[in-house]
PDB file of C-alpha atoms in Angstrom:
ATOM      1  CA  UNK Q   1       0.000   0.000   0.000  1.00 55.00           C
ATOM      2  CA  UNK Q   2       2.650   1.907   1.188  1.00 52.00           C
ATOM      3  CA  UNK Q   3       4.422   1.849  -2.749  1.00 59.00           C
ATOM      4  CA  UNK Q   4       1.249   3.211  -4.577  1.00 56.00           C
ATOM      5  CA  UNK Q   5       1.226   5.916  -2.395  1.00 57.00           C
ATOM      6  CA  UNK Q   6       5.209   6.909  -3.218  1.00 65.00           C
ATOM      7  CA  UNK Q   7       4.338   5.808  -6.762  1.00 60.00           C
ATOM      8  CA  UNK Q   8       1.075   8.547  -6.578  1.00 59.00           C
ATOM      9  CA  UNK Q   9       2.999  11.127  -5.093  1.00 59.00           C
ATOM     10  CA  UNK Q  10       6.243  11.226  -7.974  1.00 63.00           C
ATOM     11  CA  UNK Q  11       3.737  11.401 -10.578  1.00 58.00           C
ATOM     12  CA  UNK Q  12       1.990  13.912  -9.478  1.00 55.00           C
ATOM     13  CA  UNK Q  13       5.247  15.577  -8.608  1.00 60.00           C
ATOM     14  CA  UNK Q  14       6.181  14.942 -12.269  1.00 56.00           C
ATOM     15  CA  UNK Q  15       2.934  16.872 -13.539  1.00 56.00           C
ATOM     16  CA  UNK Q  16       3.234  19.941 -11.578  1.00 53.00           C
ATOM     17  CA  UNK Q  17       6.679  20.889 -13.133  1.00 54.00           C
ATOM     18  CA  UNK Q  18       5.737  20.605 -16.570  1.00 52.00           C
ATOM     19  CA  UNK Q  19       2.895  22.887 -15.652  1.00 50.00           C
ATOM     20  CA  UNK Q  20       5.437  25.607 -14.042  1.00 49.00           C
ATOM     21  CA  UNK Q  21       7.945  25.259 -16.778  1.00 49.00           C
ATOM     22  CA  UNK Q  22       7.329  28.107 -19.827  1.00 43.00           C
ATOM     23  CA  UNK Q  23       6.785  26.951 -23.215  1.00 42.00           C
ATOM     24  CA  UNK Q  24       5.997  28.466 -26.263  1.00 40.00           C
ATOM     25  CA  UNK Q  25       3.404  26.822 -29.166  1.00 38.00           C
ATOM     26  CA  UNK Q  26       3.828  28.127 -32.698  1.00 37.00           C
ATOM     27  CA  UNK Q  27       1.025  28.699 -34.804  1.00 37.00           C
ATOM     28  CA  UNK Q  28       1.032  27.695 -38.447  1.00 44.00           C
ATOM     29  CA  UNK Q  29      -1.097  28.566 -40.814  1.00 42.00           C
ATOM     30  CA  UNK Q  30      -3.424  26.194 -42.996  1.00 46.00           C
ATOM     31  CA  UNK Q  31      -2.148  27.800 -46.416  1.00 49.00           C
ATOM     32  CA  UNK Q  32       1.501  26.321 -45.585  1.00 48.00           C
ATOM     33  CA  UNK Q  33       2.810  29.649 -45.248  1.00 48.00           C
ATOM     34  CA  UNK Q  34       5.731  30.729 -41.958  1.00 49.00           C
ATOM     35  CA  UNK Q  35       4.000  33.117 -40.079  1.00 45.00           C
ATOM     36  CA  UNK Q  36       5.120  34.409 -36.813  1.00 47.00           C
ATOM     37  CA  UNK Q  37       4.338  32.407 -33.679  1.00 42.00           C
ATOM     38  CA  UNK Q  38       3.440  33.915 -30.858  1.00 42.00           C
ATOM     39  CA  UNK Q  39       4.683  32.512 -27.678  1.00 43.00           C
ATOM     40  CA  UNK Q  40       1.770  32.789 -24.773  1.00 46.00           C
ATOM     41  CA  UNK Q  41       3.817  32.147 -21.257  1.00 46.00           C
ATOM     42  CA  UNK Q  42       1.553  30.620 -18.653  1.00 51.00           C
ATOM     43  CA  UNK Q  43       1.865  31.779 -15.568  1.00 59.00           C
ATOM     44  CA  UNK Q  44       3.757  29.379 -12.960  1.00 66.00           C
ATOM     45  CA  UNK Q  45       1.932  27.968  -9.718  1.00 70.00           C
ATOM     46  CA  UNK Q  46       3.169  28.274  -6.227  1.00 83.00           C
ATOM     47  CA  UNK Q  47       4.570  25.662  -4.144  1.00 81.00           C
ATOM     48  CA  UNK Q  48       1.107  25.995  -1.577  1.00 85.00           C
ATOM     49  CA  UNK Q  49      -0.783  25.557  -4.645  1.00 84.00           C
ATOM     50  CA  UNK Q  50       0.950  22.533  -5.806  1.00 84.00           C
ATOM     51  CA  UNK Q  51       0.925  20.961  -2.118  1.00 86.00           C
ATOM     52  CA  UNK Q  52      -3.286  21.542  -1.903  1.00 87.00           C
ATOM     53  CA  UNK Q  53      -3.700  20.159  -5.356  1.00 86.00           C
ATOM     54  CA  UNK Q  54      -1.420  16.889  -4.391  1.00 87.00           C
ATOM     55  CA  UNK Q  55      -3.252  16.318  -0.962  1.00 89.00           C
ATOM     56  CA  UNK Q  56      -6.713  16.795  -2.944  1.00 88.00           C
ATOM     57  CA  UNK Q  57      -6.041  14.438  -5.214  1.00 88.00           C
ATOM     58  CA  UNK Q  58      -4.337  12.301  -2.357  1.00 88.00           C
ATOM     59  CA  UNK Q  59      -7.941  12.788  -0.681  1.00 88.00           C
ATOM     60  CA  UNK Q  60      -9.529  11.690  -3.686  1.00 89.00           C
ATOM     61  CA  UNK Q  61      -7.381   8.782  -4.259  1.00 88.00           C
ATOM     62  CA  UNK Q  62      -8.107   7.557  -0.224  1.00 88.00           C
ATOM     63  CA  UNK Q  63     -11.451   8.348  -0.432  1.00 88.00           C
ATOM     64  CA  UNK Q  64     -11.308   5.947  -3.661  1.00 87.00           C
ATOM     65  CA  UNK Q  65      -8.980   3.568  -1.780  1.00 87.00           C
ATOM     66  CA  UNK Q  66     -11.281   3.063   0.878  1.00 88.00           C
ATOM     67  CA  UNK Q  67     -14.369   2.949  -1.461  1.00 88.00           C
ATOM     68  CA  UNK Q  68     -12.553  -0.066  -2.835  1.00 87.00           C
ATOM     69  CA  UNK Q  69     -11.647  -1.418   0.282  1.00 86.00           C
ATOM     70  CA  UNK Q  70     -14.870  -1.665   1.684  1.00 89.00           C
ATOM     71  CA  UNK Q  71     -16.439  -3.087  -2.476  1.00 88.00           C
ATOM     72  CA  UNK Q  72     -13.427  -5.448  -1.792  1.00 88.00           C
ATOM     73  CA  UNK Q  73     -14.868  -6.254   1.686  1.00 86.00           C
ATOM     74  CA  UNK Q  74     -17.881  -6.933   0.336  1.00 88.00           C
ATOM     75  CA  UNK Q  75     -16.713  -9.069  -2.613  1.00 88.00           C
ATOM     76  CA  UNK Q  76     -14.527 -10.908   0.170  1.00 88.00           C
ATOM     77  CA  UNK Q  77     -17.416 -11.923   2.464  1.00 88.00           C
ATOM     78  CA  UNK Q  78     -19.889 -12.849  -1.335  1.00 88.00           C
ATOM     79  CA  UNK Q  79     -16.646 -14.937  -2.141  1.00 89.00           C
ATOM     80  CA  UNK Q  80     -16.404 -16.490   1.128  1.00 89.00           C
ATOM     81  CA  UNK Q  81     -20.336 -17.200   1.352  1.00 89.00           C
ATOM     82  CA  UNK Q  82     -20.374 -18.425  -2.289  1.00 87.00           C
ATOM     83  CA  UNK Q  83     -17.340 -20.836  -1.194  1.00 88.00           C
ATOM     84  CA  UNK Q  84     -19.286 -21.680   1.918  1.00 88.00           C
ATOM     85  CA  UNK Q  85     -22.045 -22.485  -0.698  1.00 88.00           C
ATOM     86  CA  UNK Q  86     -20.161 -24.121  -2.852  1.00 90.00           C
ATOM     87  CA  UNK Q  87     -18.448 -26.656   0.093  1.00 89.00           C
ATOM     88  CA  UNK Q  88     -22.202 -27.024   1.576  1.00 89.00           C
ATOM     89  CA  UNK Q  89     -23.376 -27.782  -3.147  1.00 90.00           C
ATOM     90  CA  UNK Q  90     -20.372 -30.124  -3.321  1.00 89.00           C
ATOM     91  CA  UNK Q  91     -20.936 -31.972   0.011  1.00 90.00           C
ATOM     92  CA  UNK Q  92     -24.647 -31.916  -0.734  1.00 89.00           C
ATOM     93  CA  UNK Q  93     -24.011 -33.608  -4.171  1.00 86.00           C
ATOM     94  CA  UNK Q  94     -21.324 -35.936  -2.506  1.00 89.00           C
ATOM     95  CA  UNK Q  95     -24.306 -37.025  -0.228  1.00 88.00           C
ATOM     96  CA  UNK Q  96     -26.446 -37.427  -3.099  1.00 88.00           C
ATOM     97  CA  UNK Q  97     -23.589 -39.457  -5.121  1.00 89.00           C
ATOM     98  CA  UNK Q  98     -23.329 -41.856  -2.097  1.00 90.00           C
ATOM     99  CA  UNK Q  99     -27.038 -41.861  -1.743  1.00 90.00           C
ATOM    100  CA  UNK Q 100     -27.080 -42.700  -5.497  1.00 88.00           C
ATOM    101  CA  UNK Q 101     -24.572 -45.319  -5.259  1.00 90.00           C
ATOM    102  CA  UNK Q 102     -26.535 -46.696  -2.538  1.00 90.00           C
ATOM    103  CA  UNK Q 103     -29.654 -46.659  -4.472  1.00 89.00           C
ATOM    104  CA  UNK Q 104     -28.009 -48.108  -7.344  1.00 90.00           C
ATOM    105  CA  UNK Q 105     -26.932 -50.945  -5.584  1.00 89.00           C
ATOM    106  CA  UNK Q 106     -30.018 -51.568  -4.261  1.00 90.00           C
ATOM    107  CA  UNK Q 107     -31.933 -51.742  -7.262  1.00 88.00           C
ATOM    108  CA  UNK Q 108     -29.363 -54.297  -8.818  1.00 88.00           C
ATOM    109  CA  UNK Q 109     -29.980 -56.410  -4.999  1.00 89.00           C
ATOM    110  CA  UNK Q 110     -33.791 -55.717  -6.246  1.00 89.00           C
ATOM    111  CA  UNK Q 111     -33.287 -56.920  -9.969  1.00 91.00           C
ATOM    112  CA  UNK Q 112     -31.559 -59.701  -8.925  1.00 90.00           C
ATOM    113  CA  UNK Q 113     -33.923 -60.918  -6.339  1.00 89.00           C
ATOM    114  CA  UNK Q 114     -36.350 -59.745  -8.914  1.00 87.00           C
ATOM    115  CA  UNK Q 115     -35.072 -61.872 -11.366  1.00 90.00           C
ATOM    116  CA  UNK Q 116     -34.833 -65.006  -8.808  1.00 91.00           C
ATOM    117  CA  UNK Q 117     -38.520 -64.295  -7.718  1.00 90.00           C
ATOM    118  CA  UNK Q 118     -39.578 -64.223 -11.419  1.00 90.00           C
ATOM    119  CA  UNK Q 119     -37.669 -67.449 -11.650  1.00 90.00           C
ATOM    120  CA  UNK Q 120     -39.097 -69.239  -8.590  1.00 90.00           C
ATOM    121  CA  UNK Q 121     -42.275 -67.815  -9.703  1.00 91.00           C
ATOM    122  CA  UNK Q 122     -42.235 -69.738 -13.534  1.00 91.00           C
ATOM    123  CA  UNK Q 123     -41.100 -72.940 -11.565  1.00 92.00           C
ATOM    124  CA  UNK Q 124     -44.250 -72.432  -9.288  1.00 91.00           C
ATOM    125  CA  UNK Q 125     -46.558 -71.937 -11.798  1.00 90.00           C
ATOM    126  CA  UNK Q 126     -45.123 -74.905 -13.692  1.00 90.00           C
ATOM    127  CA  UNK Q 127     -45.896 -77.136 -10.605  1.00 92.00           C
ATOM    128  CA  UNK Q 128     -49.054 -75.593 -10.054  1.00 91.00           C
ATOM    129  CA  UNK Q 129     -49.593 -76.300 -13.332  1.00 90.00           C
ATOM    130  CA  UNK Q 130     -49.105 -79.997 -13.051  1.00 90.00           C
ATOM    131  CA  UNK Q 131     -50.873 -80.207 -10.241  1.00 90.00           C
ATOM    132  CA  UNK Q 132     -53.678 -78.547 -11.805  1.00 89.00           C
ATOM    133  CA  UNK Q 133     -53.781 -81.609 -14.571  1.00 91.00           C
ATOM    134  CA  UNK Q 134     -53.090 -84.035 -11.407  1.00 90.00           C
ATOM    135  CA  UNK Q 135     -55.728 -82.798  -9.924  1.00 91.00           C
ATOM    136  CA  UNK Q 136     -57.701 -82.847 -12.755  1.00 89.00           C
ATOM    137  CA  UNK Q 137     -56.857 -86.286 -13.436  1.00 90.00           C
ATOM    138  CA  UNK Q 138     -57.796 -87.652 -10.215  1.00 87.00           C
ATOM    139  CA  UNK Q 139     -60.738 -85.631 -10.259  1.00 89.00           C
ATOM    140  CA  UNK Q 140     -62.059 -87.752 -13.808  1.00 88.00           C
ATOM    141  CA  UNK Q 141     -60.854 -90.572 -11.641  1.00 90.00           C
ATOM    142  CA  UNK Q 142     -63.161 -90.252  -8.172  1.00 91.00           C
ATOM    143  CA  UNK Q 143     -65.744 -89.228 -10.877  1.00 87.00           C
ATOM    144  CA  UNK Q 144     -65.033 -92.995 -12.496  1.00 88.00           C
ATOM    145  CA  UNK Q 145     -64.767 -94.240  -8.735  1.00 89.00           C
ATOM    146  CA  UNK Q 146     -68.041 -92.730  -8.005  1.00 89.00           C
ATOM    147  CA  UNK Q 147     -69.986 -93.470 -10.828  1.00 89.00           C
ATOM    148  CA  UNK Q 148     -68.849 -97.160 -10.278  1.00 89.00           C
ATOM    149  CA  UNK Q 149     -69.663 -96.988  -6.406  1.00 89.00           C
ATOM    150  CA  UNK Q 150     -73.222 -95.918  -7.008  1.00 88.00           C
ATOM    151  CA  UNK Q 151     -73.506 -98.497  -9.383  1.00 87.00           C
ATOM    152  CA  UNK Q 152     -72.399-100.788  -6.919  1.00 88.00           C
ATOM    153  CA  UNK Q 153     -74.313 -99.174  -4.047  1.00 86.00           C
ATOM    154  CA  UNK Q 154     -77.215-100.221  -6.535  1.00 84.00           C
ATOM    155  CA  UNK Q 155     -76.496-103.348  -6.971  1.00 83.00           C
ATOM    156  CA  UNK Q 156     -76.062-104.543  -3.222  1.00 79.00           C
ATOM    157  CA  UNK Q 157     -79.116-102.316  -2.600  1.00 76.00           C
ATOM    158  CA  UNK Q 158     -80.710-104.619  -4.726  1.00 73.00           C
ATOM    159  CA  UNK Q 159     -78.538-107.616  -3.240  1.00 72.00           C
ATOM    160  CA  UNK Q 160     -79.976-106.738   0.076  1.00 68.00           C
ATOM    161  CA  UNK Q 161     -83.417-106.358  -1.509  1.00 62.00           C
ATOM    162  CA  UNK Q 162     -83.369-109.201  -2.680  1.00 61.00           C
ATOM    163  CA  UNK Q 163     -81.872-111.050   0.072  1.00 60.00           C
ATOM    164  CA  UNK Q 164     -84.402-109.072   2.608  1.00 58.00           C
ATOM    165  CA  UNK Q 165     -87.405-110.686  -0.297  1.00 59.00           C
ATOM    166  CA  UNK Q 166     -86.195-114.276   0.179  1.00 71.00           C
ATOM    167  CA  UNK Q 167     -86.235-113.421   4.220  1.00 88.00           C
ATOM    168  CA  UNK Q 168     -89.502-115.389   4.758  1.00 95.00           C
ATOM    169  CA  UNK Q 169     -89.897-118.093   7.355  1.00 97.00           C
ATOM    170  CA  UNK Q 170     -92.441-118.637  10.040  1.00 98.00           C
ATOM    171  CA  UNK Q 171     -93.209-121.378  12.876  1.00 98.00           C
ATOM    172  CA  UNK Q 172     -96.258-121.140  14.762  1.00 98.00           C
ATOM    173  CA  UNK Q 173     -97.717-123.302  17.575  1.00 97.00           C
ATOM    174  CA  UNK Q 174    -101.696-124.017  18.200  1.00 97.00           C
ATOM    175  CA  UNK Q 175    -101.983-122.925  21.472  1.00 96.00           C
ATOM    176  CA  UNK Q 176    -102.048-119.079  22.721  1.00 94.00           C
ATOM    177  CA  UNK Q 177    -101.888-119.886  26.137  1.00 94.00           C
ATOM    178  CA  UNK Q 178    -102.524-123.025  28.544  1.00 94.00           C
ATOM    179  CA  UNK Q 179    -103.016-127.053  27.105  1.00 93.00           C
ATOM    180  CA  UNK Q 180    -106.131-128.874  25.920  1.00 92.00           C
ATOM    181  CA  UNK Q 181    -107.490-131.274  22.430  1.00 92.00           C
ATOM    182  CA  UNK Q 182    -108.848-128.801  19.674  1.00 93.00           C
ATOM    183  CA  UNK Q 183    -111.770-131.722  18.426  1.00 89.00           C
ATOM    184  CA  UNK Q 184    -113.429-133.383  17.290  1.00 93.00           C
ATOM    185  CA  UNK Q 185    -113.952-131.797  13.979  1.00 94.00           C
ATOM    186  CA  UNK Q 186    -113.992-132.841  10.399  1.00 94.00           C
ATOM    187  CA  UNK Q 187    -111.858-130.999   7.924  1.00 93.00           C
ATOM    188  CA  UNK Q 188    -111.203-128.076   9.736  1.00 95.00           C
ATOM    189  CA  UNK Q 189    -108.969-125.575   9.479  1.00 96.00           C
ATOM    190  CA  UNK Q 190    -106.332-124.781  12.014  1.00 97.00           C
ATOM    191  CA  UNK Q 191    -105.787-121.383  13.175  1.00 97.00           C
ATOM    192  CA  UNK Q 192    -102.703-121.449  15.108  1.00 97.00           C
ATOM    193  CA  UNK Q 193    -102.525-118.353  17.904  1.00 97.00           C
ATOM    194  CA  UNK Q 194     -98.969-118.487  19.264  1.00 97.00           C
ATOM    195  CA  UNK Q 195     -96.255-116.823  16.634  1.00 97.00           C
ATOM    196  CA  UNK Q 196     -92.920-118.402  17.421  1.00 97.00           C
ATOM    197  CA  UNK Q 197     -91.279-116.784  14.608  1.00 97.00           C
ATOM    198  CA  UNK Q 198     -93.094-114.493  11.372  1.00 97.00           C
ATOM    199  CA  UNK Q 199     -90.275-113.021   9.047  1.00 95.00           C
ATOM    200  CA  UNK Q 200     -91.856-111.136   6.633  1.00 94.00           C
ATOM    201  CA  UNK Q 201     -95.219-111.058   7.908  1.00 95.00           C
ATOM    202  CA  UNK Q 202     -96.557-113.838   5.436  1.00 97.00           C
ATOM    203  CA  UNK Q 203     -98.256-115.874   8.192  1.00 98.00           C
ATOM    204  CA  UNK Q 204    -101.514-114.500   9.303  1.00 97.00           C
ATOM    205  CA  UNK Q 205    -102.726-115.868  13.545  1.00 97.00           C
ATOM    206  CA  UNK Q 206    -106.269-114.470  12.793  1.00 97.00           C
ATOM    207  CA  UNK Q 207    -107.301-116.870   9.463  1.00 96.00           C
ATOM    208  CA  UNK Q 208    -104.509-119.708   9.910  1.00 97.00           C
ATOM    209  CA  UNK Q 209    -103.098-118.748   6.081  1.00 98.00           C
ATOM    210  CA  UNK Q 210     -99.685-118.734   4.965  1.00 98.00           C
ATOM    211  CA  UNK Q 211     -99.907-116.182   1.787  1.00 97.00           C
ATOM    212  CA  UNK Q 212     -96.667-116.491  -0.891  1.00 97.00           C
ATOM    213  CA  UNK Q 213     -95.814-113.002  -1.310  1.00 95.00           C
ATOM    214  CA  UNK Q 214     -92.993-113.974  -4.008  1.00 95.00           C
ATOM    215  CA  UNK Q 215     -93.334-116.928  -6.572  1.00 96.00           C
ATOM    216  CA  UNK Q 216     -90.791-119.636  -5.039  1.00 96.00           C
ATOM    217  CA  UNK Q 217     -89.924-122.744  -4.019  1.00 97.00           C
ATOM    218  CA  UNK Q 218     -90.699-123.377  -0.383  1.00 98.00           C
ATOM    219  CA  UNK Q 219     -90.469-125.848   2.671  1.00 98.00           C
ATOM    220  CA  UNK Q 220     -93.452-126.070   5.242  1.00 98.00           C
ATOM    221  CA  UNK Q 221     -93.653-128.933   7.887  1.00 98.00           C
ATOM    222  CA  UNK Q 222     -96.911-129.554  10.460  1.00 98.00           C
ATOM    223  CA  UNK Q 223     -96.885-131.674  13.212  1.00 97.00           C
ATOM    224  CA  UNK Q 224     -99.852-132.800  15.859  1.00 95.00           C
ATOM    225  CA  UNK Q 225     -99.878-134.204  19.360  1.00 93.00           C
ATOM    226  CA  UNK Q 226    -102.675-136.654  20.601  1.00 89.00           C
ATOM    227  CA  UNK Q 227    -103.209-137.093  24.146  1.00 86.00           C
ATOM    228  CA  UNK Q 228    -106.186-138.260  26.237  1.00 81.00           C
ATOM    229  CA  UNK Q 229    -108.500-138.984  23.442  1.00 81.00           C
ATOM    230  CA  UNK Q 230    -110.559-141.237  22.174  1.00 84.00           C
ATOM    231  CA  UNK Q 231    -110.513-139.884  18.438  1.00 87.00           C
ATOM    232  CA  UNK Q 232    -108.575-140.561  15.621  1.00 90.00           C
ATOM    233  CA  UNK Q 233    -106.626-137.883  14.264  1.00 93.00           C
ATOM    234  CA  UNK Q 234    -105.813-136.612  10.773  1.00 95.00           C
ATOM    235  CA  UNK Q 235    -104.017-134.003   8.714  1.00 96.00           C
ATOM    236  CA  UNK Q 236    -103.907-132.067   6.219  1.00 97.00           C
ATOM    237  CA  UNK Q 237    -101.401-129.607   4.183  1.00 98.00           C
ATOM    238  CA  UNK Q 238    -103.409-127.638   2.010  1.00 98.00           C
ATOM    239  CA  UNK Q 239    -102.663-125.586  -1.203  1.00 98.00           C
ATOM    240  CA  UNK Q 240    -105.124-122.976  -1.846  1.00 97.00           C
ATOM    241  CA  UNK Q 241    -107.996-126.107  -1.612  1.00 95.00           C
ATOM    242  CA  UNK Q 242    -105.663-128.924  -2.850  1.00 97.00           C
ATOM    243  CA  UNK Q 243    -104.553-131.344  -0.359  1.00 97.00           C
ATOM    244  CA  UNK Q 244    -100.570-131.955  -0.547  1.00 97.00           C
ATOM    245  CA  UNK Q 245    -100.100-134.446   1.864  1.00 97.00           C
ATOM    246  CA  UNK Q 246    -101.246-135.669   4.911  1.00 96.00           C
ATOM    247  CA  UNK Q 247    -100.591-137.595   8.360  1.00 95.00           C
ATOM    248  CA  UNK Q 248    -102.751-139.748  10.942  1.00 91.00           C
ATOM    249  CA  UNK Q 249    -102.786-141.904  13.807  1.00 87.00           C
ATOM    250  CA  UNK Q 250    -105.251-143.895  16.138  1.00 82.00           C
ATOM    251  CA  UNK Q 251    -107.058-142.699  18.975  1.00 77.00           C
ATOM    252  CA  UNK Q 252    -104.891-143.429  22.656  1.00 74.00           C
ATOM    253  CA  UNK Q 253    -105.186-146.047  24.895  1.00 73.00           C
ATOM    254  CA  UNK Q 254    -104.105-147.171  28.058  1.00 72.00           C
ATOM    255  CA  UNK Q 255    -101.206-148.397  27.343  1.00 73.00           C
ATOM    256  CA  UNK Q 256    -100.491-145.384  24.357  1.00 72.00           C
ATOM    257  CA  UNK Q 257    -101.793-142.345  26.218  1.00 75.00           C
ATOM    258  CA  UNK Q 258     -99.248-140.165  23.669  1.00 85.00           C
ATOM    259  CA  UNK Q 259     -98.384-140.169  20.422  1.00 86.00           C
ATOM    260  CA  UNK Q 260     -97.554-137.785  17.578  1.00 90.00           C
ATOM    261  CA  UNK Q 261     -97.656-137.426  13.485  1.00 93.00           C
ATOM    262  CA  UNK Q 262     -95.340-134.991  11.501  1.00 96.00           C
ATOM    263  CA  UNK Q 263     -95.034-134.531   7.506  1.00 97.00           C
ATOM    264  CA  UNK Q 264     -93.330-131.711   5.359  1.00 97.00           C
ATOM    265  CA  UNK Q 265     -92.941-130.704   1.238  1.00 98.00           C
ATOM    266  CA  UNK Q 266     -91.540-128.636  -1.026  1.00 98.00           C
ATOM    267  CA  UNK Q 267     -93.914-126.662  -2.857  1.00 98.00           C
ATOM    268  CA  UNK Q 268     -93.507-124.436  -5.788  1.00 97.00           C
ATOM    269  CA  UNK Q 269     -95.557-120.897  -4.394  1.00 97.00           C
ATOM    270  CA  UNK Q 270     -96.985-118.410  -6.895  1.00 97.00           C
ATOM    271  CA  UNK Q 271     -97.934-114.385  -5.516  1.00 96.00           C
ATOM    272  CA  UNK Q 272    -100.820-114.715  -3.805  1.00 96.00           C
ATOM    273  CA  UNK Q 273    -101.014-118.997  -3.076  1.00 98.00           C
ATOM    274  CA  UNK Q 274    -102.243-119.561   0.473  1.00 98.00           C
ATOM    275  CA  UNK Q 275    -101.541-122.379   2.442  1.00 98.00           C
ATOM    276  CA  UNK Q 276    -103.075-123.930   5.847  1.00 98.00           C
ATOM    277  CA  UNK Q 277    -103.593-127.199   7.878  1.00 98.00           C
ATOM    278  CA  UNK Q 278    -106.774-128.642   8.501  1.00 97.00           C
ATOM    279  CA  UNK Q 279    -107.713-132.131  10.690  1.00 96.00           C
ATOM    280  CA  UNK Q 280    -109.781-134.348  11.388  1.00 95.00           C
ATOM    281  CA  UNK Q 281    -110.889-135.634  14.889  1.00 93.00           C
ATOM    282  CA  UNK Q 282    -108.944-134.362  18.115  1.00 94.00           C
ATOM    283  CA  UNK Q 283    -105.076-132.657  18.563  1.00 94.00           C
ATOM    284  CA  UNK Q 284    -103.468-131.527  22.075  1.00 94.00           C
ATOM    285  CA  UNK Q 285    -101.348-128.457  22.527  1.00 95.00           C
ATOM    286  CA  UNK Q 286    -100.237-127.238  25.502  1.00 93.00           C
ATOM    287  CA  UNK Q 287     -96.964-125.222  27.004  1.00 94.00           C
ATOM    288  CA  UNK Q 288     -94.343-127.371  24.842  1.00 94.00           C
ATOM    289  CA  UNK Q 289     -95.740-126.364  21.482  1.00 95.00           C
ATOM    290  CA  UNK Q 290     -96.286-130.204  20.720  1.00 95.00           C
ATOM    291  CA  UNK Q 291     -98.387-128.794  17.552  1.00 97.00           C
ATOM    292  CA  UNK Q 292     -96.776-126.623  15.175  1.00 97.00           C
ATOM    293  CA  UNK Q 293     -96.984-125.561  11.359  1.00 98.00           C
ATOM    294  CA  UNK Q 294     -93.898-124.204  10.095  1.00 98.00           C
ATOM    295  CA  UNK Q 295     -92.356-122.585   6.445  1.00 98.00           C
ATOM    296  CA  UNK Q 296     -89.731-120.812   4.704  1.00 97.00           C
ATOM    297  CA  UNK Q 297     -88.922-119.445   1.470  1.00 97.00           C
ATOM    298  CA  UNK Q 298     -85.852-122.098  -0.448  1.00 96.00           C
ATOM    299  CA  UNK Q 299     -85.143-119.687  -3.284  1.00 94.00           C
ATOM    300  CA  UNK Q 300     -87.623-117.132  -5.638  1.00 93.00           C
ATOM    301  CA  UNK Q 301     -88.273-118.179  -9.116  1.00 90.00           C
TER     302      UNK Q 301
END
């Protein structure tokens, strides 16, 4: 600082003498012609004059000095903030790189699991996919199973129909209740009260009638008891009013208080044949069931 202000100073110095120095101008003329010049002497200046014009112009100069100074100031503390900018931009946008490197990376750890999804995905759907015809395999399968079940569930159904048809039997005794001779009589027909057994329901103990409810071969069987009687005794298996066969013995005596007669046959039944026992003279029932009619379905036709 201390240089400009020497350096100021001599040239100011420097222009104040040639102002106090005397010169003289000639004058020519435009036509070319020497005419005479006429020297005009200026008029010196003092040394006090000199000194106030240096120190006003020194004046000047600080006053522009410290003008300066205080732009420079200024520009110094813009500078410094646009530096402090700049440091706060550059960190900023290192923060940003990092955070971009960061997210970078990411998105490749996302692509690739991405890509490892997508690829565990197209394997799923391929075994989902063959499950799906599995599936729909077995499905045309329990559909086959089913369809043959039910037609198996209808057959034993009708098995078990059948089997619950050809479930006909009965045994029946004379006698509801206490012991005595049912006679004499002549071809009459038994009504026997006491149901031992009636599968099916085909024996009826109010008329004595067995009634086929399904065209088949059958067995029935009747046997009588005589006791303490002086009649003869007879029967009778009857079909619808046909005698089938038939059994007898004597009267009792003394010495033969008890005997008994028994006879049995297949018969071929149609829907709707009856068939009864009838006798002739005296039979005994009592407790024991000594007289009994019995039946049961062999096989349908």
């Amino acid at each position: 600082m201390k240089t400009i202000w020497t350096l100021l100073v001599l040239c100011y110095l420097c222009s104040a003498q040639k102002h106090s120095s005397g010169n003289n101008v000639l004058l020519q003329a435009p036509n070319g012609e020497n005419k005479e010049v006429v020297a005009e002497t200026q008029k010196p200046r003092t040394d006090n004059e000199v000194q106030a014009a240096i120190w006003a112009e020194l004046r000047n100069l600080r006053d522009l000095v410290v003008v300066q100074k205080v732009e420079l100031g200024h520009l110094t503390s813009r500078v410094t903030a646009a530096e402090s900018q700049i440091e706060a931009l550059q960190k900023e946008n290192t923060d940003m790189e990092t955070r971009m490197t960061a997210a970078e990376s990411l998105a490749e750890e996302m692509q690739m699991e991405n890509d490892a999804q997508a690829t565990e995905l197209a394997v799923a759907q391929e075994k989902l996919s063959t499950l799906q015809q599995r599936v729909t395999l077995s499905e045309h399968n329990v559909g086959e199973l089913e369809r043959q079940q039910e037609g198996q569930k209808e057959a034993v159904q009708e098995l078990q129909n059948a089997n619950q048809v050809r479930k006909l039997a009965f045994s029946v005794s004379l006698l509801a209740s206490g012991e005595g001779n049912t006679g004499p009589v002549d071809d009459y027909q038994l009504i026997y009260k006491h149901v031992i057994n009636n599968t099916g329901n085909c024996y009826n103990p109010n008329t004595g009638y067995f009634t086929a409810t399904i065209a088949g071969v059958y067995y029935f069987r009747f046997t009588g008891h005589i006791a303490h009687s002086d009649s003869i005794l007879r029967m009778s298996l009857i079909k619808n009013t046909d005698v089938i066969v038939s059994s007898g013995d004597r009267y009792t005596t003394s010495t033969d208080v008890e005997d008994g007669i028994s006879n049995g046959v297949v018969l071929q039944l149609d829907v709707g044949d009856v068939v009864s026992v009838q006798i002739t003279g005296t039979v005994w029932d009592d407790q024991y069931h000594r007289t009994t009619f019995s039946g049961f379905l062999l096989f349908t036709l």
